[in-house]
Amino acid sequence: MDKPKVVLGVSGGIAAYKACELLRRLSESGHDVRVVPTASALHFVGETTWAALSGNPASTEVWESVHEVPHVRIGQGADLVVVAPCTADMLAKAAHGLADDLLTNTLLTARCPVIFAPAMHTEMWEHPATQENVTTLRHRGAIVIEPAVGRLTGVDTGKGRFPDPAEIFEVCRRVLARGPEAVTADLVGRHVVVSAGGTREPLDPVRYLGNRSSGKQGYALARTAVARGARVTLVTGETGLPDPAGVDVVHIGTAVQLREAVLKAAADADAVVMAAAVADFRPAHYAPGKIKKRDDVEQPPIELVRNPDILAEISAERARPGQIVVGFAAETDDVLANGRQKLARKGCDLLVVNEVGEHKTFGSAENEAVVLAADGTETPVPHGPKEALADTVWDLVAERFS
């Protein structure tokens, strides 16, 4: 089989050296990568490095190998174009259709999915001109990954940091996996909120009540939503997983904190997907010191109180007209019967029902489920990667948007 052809555009920012890691991941995972740097990018990483790592020539000029018409052929033959890092200057050129070098010509001739991974100082990212350029590109179907928050060039910190190359690779992988459908980013212009992981209800300074949720399904939902063009807010418990590229991440601990964060983020959201494993109960009393085990005293039982039902609350009180709410039901027996009852009780639009247990779903990279809809339809999702289930969920959400 032919290897998927990826064009890696590199523009002139200090983060250009990090693109080498993205190139390595793309090449080692079986992609045929052609690096097209700008002249400014070569001030940071030389042409020889790009050629050696990719196994293909790297050029900035339309005047080299003219008989091959590179300014047209490279874009025409690509399955994916990703510009990483993408400077403010490159965003502006792409938005306005300029074509003054090989990379900008390639962007104009590409008919495949295009991903931009911006990296710049906070002031440049937040400038109205840059934001208008981003909006324009997204409106045309391009995927513009939100930059990360962190250390920038020099002593500055803020939003504008180049996302983790491993996470950009995951976005590329998901876009390529969707095939021709990815050319149309069907969640562009949508804000979606995803909850993930398990909550922890503290009992004393040492102990808490928790569950086995790994957060992998919620993170898969966030990553696939980014790959389909959405602006994503991820509200997550402790998972140990790296923050997905292009996602605004809110870290929480308890169910009460999760409720506050979800309600805040859902205020302008088009869809809310509650994939988190939220504790139904919490200890009625928190012990300020570690509860000691004593042989001469019988310990009283731990009294529990109910946590708020976040899914039912956001389903009953939609923050905006047309908002889609998706719930998850982890069941151990009578899976579908319990799922149908929960769907009616919670009032959400979709409910993803799966069977869980010590060796099922939790912590696994794979899942199997049935998506129940309020209109009575049922969509089975066979055993497979959690990204596949995530794409099915977004397919059903996108149908309801339209």
Short mmCIF file of C-alpha atoms in Angstrom, two decimals:
data_model
loop_
_atom_site.label_atom_id
_atom_site.label_comp_id
_atom_site.label_asym_id
_atom_site.label_seq_id
_atom_site.Cartn_x
_atom_site.Cartn_y
_atom_site.Cartn_z
CA MET A 1 0.00 0.00 0.00
CA ASP A 2 1.15 3.54 -0.69
CA LYS A 3 2.19 5.46 2.38
CA PRO A 4 -0.04 8.42 3.27
CA LYS A 5 1.64 11.58 1.94
CA VAL A 6 2.05 14.33 4.52
CA VAL A 7 3.43 17.80 3.87
CA LEU A 8 5.01 19.30 6.96
CA GLY A 9 5.23 23.06 6.54
CA VAL A 10 7.59 24.79 8.95
CA SER A 11 7.51 28.55 9.37
CA GLY A 12 10.10 30.78 11.01
CA GLY A 13 9.61 30.56 14.78
CA ILE A 14 11.86 29.39 17.59
CA ALA A 15 9.62 26.33 17.98
CA ALA A 16 10.85 25.07 14.58
CA TYR A 17 13.23 22.71 16.35
CA LYS A 18 10.26 20.97 18.01
CA ALA A 19 8.88 20.14 14.57
CA CYS A 20 11.73 17.63 14.25
CA GLU A 21 9.97 15.48 16.85
CA LEU A 22 6.69 15.73 14.96
CA LEU A 23 8.52 14.76 11.76
CA ARG A 24 10.07 11.75 13.49
CA ARG A 25 6.69 10.52 14.74
CA LEU A 26 5.07 10.94 11.34
CA SER A 27 7.92 9.17 9.54
CA GLU A 28 8.25 6.29 12.00
CA SER A 29 4.49 5.62 11.92
CA GLY A 30 4.59 4.91 8.18
CA HIS A 31 3.93 8.27 6.53
CA ASP A 32 5.78 9.68 3.54
CA VAL A 33 6.68 13.18 4.76
CA ARG A 34 7.85 16.07 2.64
CA VAL A 35 9.10 19.05 4.64
CA VAL A 36 8.48 22.47 3.12
CA PRO A 37 10.16 25.12 5.28
CA THR A 38 10.04 28.85 4.80
CA ALA A 39 13.27 30.77 4.32
CA SER A 40 12.91 32.10 7.86
CA ALA A 41 12.55 28.56 9.25
CA LEU A 42 15.99 27.67 7.88
CA HIS A 43 17.51 30.19 10.29
CA PHE A 44 16.44 27.83 13.09
CA VAL A 45 16.82 24.35 11.52
CA GLY A 46 18.83 23.75 8.38
CA GLU A 47 17.69 22.15 5.14
CA THR A 48 20.06 19.20 5.67
CA THR A 49 18.32 18.24 8.92
CA TRP A 50 14.88 18.21 7.32
CA ALA A 51 16.09 16.14 4.37
CA ALA A 52 17.91 13.64 6.58
CA LEU A 53 14.98 13.12 8.95
CA SER A 54 12.33 12.86 6.23
CA GLY A 55 14.28 11.05 3.53
CA ASN A 56 12.95 13.60 1.03
CA PRO A 57 14.41 16.83 -0.33
CA ALA A 58 13.45 20.00 1.52
CA SER A 59 13.17 23.25 -0.38
CA THR A 60 11.75 26.73 0.11
CA GLU A 61 11.80 27.82 -3.53
CA VAL A 62 9.41 27.38 -6.43
CA TRP A 63 12.39 27.69 -8.79
CA GLU A 64 14.02 24.38 -7.87
CA SER A 65 13.19 21.24 -9.90
CA VAL A 66 10.94 23.38 -12.07
CA HIS A 67 10.24 20.49 -14.47
CA GLU A 68 8.33 18.78 -11.61
CA VAL A 69 6.18 21.89 -11.03
CA PRO A 70 6.65 21.57 -7.25
CA HIS A 71 4.49 24.58 -6.36
CA VAL A 72 1.49 22.66 -7.73
CA ARG A 73 2.36 18.98 -7.44
CA ILE A 74 3.27 18.90 -3.74
CA GLY A 75 -0.12 20.19 -2.64
CA GLN A 76 -2.05 18.19 -5.22
CA GLY A 77 -0.54 14.89 -4.08
CA ALA A 78 -0.84 15.42 -0.32
CA ASP A 79 -3.18 13.50 1.98
CA LEU A 80 -2.55 16.00 4.75
CA VAL A 81 -0.79 19.35 5.13
CA VAL A 82 0.25 20.42 8.62
CA VAL A 83 2.02 23.72 9.30
CA ALA A 84 3.90 23.43 12.59
CA PRO A 85 4.93 25.79 13.94
CA CYS A 86 2.75 28.36 12.23
CA THR A 87 3.68 31.99 12.83
CA ALA A 88 1.33 34.98 12.81
CA ASP A 89 2.82 35.92 9.44
CA MET A 90 2.01 32.49 7.96
CA LEU A 91 -1.55 32.60 9.32
CA ALA A 92 -2.01 35.98 7.64
CA LYS A 93 -0.61 34.76 4.32
CA ALA A 94 -2.76 31.62 4.37
CA ALA A 95 -5.91 33.57 5.26
CA HIS A 96 -5.36 36.07 2.44
CA GLY A 97 -4.24 33.57 -0.19
CA LEU A 98 -0.74 34.93 -0.69
CA ALA A 99 1.70 32.72 -2.58
CA ASP A 100 5.25 34.07 -2.39
CA ASP A 101 7.13 30.83 -1.62
CA LEU A 102 6.78 27.06 -1.94
CA LEU A 103 4.80 26.59 1.29
CA THR A 104 2.16 29.23 0.54
CA ASN A 105 1.78 27.87 -3.01
CA THR A 106 1.33 24.39 -1.54
CA LEU A 107 -1.43 25.64 0.77
CA LEU A 108 -3.32 27.08 -2.21
CA THR A 109 -3.13 23.90 -4.25
CA ALA A 110 -3.91 21.43 -1.45
CA ARG A 111 -7.34 19.82 -1.56
CA CYS A 112 -6.73 17.66 1.49
CA PRO A 113 -7.22 18.48 5.19
CA VAL A 114 -4.98 21.30 6.43
CA ILE A 115 -3.87 21.72 10.04
CA PHE A 116 -2.20 24.81 11.49
CA ALA A 117 -0.37 24.63 14.84
CA PRO A 118 0.31 28.26 15.81
CA ALA A 119 3.19 29.31 18.04
CA MET A 120 3.83 32.95 18.91
CA HIS A 121 3.82 35.43 21.77
CA THR A 122 0.54 35.96 23.59
CA GLU A 123 0.12 39.52 22.33
CA MET A 124 0.48 38.36 18.73
CA TRP A 125 -1.98 35.50 19.20
CA GLU A 126 -4.57 37.73 20.87
CA HIS A 127 -4.27 40.56 18.33
CA PRO A 128 -7.57 41.12 16.49
CA ALA A 129 -5.87 40.68 13.11
CA THR A 130 -4.58 37.24 14.08
CA GLN A 131 -7.93 36.20 15.53
CA GLU A 132 -9.73 37.29 12.36
CA ASN A 133 -7.27 35.29 10.27
CA VAL A 134 -7.87 32.23 12.46
CA THR A 135 -11.64 32.65 12.10
CA THR A 136 -11.29 32.95 8.33
CA LEU A 137 -9.21 29.77 8.06
CA ARG A 138 -11.58 27.81 10.30
CA HIS A 139 -14.56 29.04 8.30
CA ARG A 140 -12.91 27.55 5.19
CA GLY A 141 -12.56 24.19 6.93
CA ALA A 142 -8.95 24.34 8.10
CA ILE A 143 -8.13 23.04 11.58
CA VAL A 144 -6.32 25.66 13.66
CA ILE A 145 -5.10 24.10 16.90
CA GLU A 146 -5.27 26.38 19.91
CA PRO A 147 -1.75 27.10 21.21
CA ALA A 148 -0.75 25.91 24.65
CA VAL A 149 -0.21 28.02 27.75
CA GLY A 150 3.28 28.09 29.21
CA ARG A 151 6.81 29.38 28.84
CA LEU A 152 7.45 31.38 25.69
CA THR A 153 10.66 32.86 24.29
CA GLY A 154 12.75 34.53 26.99
CA VAL A 155 11.09 35.04 30.35
CA ASP A 156 7.55 35.48 29.02
CA THR A 157 4.75 33.04 29.75
CA GLY A 158 1.19 32.88 28.45
CA LYS A 159 -0.93 31.45 25.66
CA GLY A 160 1.01 30.98 22.46
CA ARG A 161 3.31 28.09 23.29
CA PHE A 162 3.78 25.39 20.65
CA PRO A 163 1.69 22.34 21.68
CA ASP A 164 3.40 19.08 22.54
CA PRO A 165 4.53 17.48 19.23
CA ALA A 166 3.19 14.10 20.41
CA GLU A 167 -0.26 15.64 20.83
CA ILE A 168 -0.09 17.38 17.42
CA PHE A 169 0.76 13.99 15.96
CA GLU A 170 -2.39 12.55 17.56
CA VAL A 171 -4.48 15.25 15.84
CA CYS A 172 -2.81 14.42 12.51
CA ARG A 173 -3.42 10.73 13.06
CA ARG A 174 -7.11 11.28 13.78
CA VAL A 175 -7.59 13.52 10.74
CA LEU A 176 -5.93 10.97 8.46
CA ALA A 177 -7.99 8.16 10.00
CA ARG A 178 -11.22 9.92 9.03
CA GLY A 179 -10.16 9.96 5.40
CA PRO A 180 -11.95 12.16 2.83
CA GLU A 181 -14.57 13.20 5.41
CA ALA A 182 -11.87 15.17 7.23
CA VAL A 183 -11.69 17.68 4.37
CA THR A 184 -14.89 19.13 5.83
CA ALA A 185 -14.32 19.88 9.50
CA ASP A 186 -17.93 19.41 10.63
CA LEU A 187 -17.43 20.88 14.11
CA VAL A 188 -15.83 24.14 12.95
CA GLY A 189 -17.33 27.09 14.79
CA ARG A 190 -18.67 24.85 17.56
CA HIS A 191 -17.66 24.98 21.21
CA VAL A 192 -17.89 21.60 22.94
CA VAL A 193 -17.34 20.71 26.58
CA VAL A 194 -16.08 17.27 27.56
CA SER A 195 -15.69 15.90 31.08
CA ALA A 196 -13.23 13.08 31.73
CA GLY A 197 -11.66 10.95 34.43
CA GLY A 198 -12.91 10.11 37.89
CA THR A 199 -13.66 12.41 40.78
CA ARG A 200 -12.02 12.05 44.17
CA GLU A 201 -14.02 12.70 47.35
CA PRO A 202 -11.63 13.32 50.27
CA LEU A 203 -12.20 11.42 53.51
CA ASP A 204 -9.17 12.75 55.36
CA PRO A 205 -5.84 14.32 54.28
CA VAL A 206 -4.62 10.89 53.14
CA ARG A 207 -7.63 8.99 51.82
CA TYR A 208 -10.39 9.59 49.30
CA LEU A 209 -13.28 7.76 47.66
CA GLY A 210 -12.64 7.28 43.96
CA ASN A 211 -13.14 4.92 41.05
CA ARG A 212 -11.22 3.11 38.32
CA SER A 213 -11.80 5.62 35.51
CA SER A 214 -8.64 6.31 33.49
CA GLY A 215 -10.03 9.30 31.57
CA LYS A 216 -8.97 7.79 28.23
CA GLN A 217 -12.44 7.91 26.69
CA GLY A 218 -12.95 11.55 27.60
CA TYR A 219 -9.52 12.46 26.27
CA ALA A 220 -10.30 10.58 23.04
CA LEU A 221 -13.49 12.63 22.72
CA ALA A 222 -11.52 15.84 23.20
CA ARG A 223 -8.84 14.90 20.66
CA THR A 224 -11.31 13.81 18.00
CA ALA A 225 -13.32 17.00 18.47
CA VAL A 226 -10.17 19.07 17.86
CA ALA A 227 -9.46 17.01 14.73
CA ARG A 228 -12.96 17.90 13.50
CA GLY A 229 -12.42 21.63 14.04
CA ALA A 230 -14.15 22.29 17.36
CA ARG A 231 -13.08 24.59 20.16
CA VAL A 232 -12.82 22.20 23.09
CA THR A 233 -12.94 22.65 26.84
CA LEU A 234 -11.91 19.54 28.78
CA VAL A 235 -12.88 19.34 32.46
CA THR A 236 -10.90 16.49 33.92
CA GLY A 237 -10.15 14.71 37.14
CA GLU A 238 -6.70 13.33 37.93
CA THR A 239 -5.71 10.99 35.07
CA GLY A 240 -1.96 11.28 34.61
CA LEU A 241 -2.57 11.83 30.88
CA PRO A 242 -0.90 14.70 28.97
CA ASP A 243 -3.14 17.62 28.02
CA PRO A 244 -4.43 17.14 24.45
CA ALA A 245 -3.18 19.68 21.91
CA GLY A 246 -5.51 22.55 21.18
CA VAL A 247 -7.74 21.95 24.21
CA ASP A 248 -8.52 24.31 27.08
CA VAL A 249 -8.05 22.02 30.10
CA VAL A 250 -9.64 22.60 33.51
CA HIS A 251 -8.37 20.29 36.26
CA ILE A 252 -10.74 19.42 39.10
CA GLY A 253 -10.85 17.03 42.05
CA THR A 254 -14.34 16.55 43.46
CA ALA A 255 -17.81 16.21 41.96
CA VAL A 256 -18.77 19.64 43.30
CA GLN A 257 -15.75 21.18 41.57
CA LEU A 258 -16.64 19.31 38.38
CA ARG A 259 -20.17 20.72 38.49
CA GLU A 260 -18.91 24.29 38.89
CA ALA A 261 -16.42 23.95 36.03
CA VAL A 262 -18.89 22.26 33.64
CA LEU A 263 -21.66 24.78 34.28
CA LYS A 264 -19.24 27.66 33.67
CA ALA A 265 -17.86 26.17 30.45
CA ALA A 266 -21.31 25.10 29.21
CA ALA A 267 -22.64 28.67 29.27
CA ASP A 268 -21.67 29.17 25.59
CA ALA A 269 -21.25 25.54 24.54
CA ASP A 270 -23.01 23.91 21.60
CA ALA A 271 -22.58 20.44 23.11
CA VAL A 272 -21.68 18.98 26.50
CA VAL A 273 -20.40 15.40 26.73
CA MET A 274 -20.29 14.04 30.27
CA ALA A 275 -17.80 11.19 29.98
CA ALA A 276 -16.41 11.63 33.50
CA ALA A 277 -17.06 8.98 36.14
CA VAL A 278 -18.66 11.25 38.75
CA ALA A 279 -18.94 9.96 42.31
CA ASP A 280 -22.59 9.57 43.31
CA PHE A 281 -21.72 10.04 46.98
CA ARG A 282 -19.16 11.83 49.14
CA PRO A 283 -18.29 11.54 52.84
CA ALA A 284 -20.64 13.60 54.98
CA HIS A 285 -17.73 14.68 57.17
CA TYR A 286 -14.10 15.41 56.32
CA ALA A 287 -11.60 14.47 59.01
CA PRO A 288 -8.95 17.21 59.35
CA GLY A 289 -6.44 14.63 60.56
CA LYS A 290 -5.68 11.11 59.37
CA ILE A 291 -8.25 8.63 60.72
CA LYS A 292 -6.28 6.29 62.99
CA LYS A 293 -6.81 2.57 63.33
CA ARG A 294 -7.17 1.76 67.01
CA ASP A 295 -7.66 -1.69 68.53
CA ASP A 296 -9.46 -0.37 71.62
CA VAL A 297 -12.02 1.72 69.74
CA GLU A 298 -14.52 0.54 67.14
CA GLN A 299 -14.52 2.91 64.20
CA PRO A 300 -17.92 4.37 63.30
CA PRO A 301 -19.21 3.73 59.77
CA ILE A 302 -18.51 6.36 57.12
CA GLU A 303 -21.64 8.40 56.49
CA LEU A 304 -22.25 9.36 52.87
CA VAL A 305 -24.29 12.13 51.26
CA ARG A 306 -25.42 12.42 47.64
CA ASN A 307 -23.46 14.47 45.15
CA PRO A 308 -25.28 16.75 42.69
CA ASP A 309 -26.60 15.07 39.53
CA ILE A 310 -24.72 17.15 36.97
CA LEU A 311 -26.02 15.35 33.87
CA ALA A 312 -29.66 15.73 34.90
CA GLU A 313 -29.10 19.37 35.81
CA ILE A 314 -27.55 20.46 32.53
CA SER A 315 -30.10 18.39 30.58
CA ALA A 316 -33.02 20.06 32.34
CA GLU A 317 -31.61 23.59 32.20
CA ARG A 318 -29.89 24.00 28.82
CA ALA A 319 -27.54 26.96 28.85
CA ARG A 320 -28.55 27.90 25.30
CA PRO A 321 -31.19 26.83 22.76
CA GLY A 322 -30.26 23.76 20.74
CA GLN A 323 -27.49 22.66 23.09
CA ILE A 324 -26.81 18.91 22.77
CA VAL A 325 -26.15 16.95 25.96
CA VAL A 326 -24.51 13.51 25.93
CA GLY A 327 -24.21 11.26 28.96
CA PHE A 328 -22.33 8.06 29.72
CA ALA A 329 -23.69 5.09 31.65
CA ALA A 330 -21.27 2.54 33.06
CA GLU A 331 -23.27 -0.56 33.91
CA THR A 332 -22.35 -4.00 35.29
CA ASP A 333 -25.61 -5.87 34.57
CA ASP A 334 -28.81 -5.46 32.52
CA VAL A 335 -26.79 -2.94 30.56
CA LEU A 336 -29.32 -1.81 27.95
CA ALA A 337 -32.35 -1.95 30.25
CA ASN A 338 -30.59 0.17 32.86
CA GLY A 339 -29.31 2.47 30.13
CA ARG A 340 -32.80 3.13 28.73
CA GLN A 341 -34.09 3.92 32.21
CA LYS A 342 -31.18 6.30 32.81
CA LEU A 343 -31.72 8.05 29.47
CA ALA A 344 -35.34 8.76 30.38
CA ARG A 345 -34.43 9.80 33.91
CA LYS A 346 -31.57 12.12 32.98
CA GLY A 347 -33.26 13.79 30.01
CA CYS A 348 -30.15 13.99 27.81
CA ASP A 349 -30.14 13.70 24.01
CA LEU A 350 -27.71 10.78 23.76
CA LEU A 351 -26.50 8.22 26.29
CA VAL A 352 -23.45 6.05 25.69
CA VAL A 353 -24.00 2.76 27.51
CA ASN A 354 -21.21 0.29 28.13
CA GLU A 355 -20.48 -2.62 30.39
CA VAL A 356 -17.69 -2.05 32.88
CA GLY A 357 -15.79 -4.13 35.37
CA GLU A 358 -12.36 -4.79 36.75
CA HIS A 359 -11.07 -6.02 33.39
CA LYS A 360 -13.54 -4.20 31.11
CA THR A 361 -13.28 -0.67 29.71
CA PHE A 362 -11.56 1.02 32.68
CA GLY A 363 -7.91 1.68 31.84
CA SER A 364 -8.23 0.06 28.42
CA ALA A 365 -7.45 1.74 25.10
CA GLU A 366 -10.55 0.07 23.62
CA ASN A 367 -14.26 0.21 24.28
CA GLU A 368 -17.58 -1.24 23.14
CA ALA A 369 -20.90 0.51 23.59
CA VAL A 370 -24.40 1.26 22.40
CA VAL A 371 -25.42 4.89 21.94
CA LEU A 372 -29.06 5.37 22.90
CA ALA A 373 -30.90 8.44 21.60
CA ALA A 374 -33.90 10.26 23.03
CA ASP A 375 -35.73 9.66 19.74
CA GLY A 376 -35.55 5.89 20.33
CA THR A 377 -32.74 5.05 17.91
CA GLU A 378 -29.83 2.89 18.99
CA THR A 379 -26.33 2.90 17.49
CA PRO A 380 -24.10 -0.05 18.41
CA VAL A 381 -20.35 0.58 18.37
CA PRO A 382 -18.31 -2.64 18.09
CA HIS A 383 -15.25 -3.35 20.18
CA GLY A 384 -12.40 -1.14 19.02
CA PRO A 385 -10.29 1.93 19.83
CA LYS A 386 -11.88 4.55 22.05
CA GLU A 387 -11.26 7.08 19.26
CA ALA A 388 -13.71 5.12 17.08
CA LEU A 389 -16.42 5.42 19.73
CA ALA A 390 -15.58 9.11 20.08
CA ASP A 391 -16.03 9.69 16.34
CA THR A 392 -19.38 7.91 16.44
CA VAL A 393 -20.52 10.18 19.26
CA TRP A 394 -19.47 13.31 17.31
CA ASP A 395 -21.15 11.93 14.17
CA LEU A 396 -24.43 11.73 16.07
CA VAL A 397 -23.93 15.15 17.65
CA ALA A 398 -23.14 16.73 14.26
CA GLU A 399 -26.31 15.18 12.79
CA ARG A 400 -28.34 16.89 15.49
CA PHE A 401 -26.65 20.22 14.83
CA SER A 402 -27.69 20.07 11.20
#
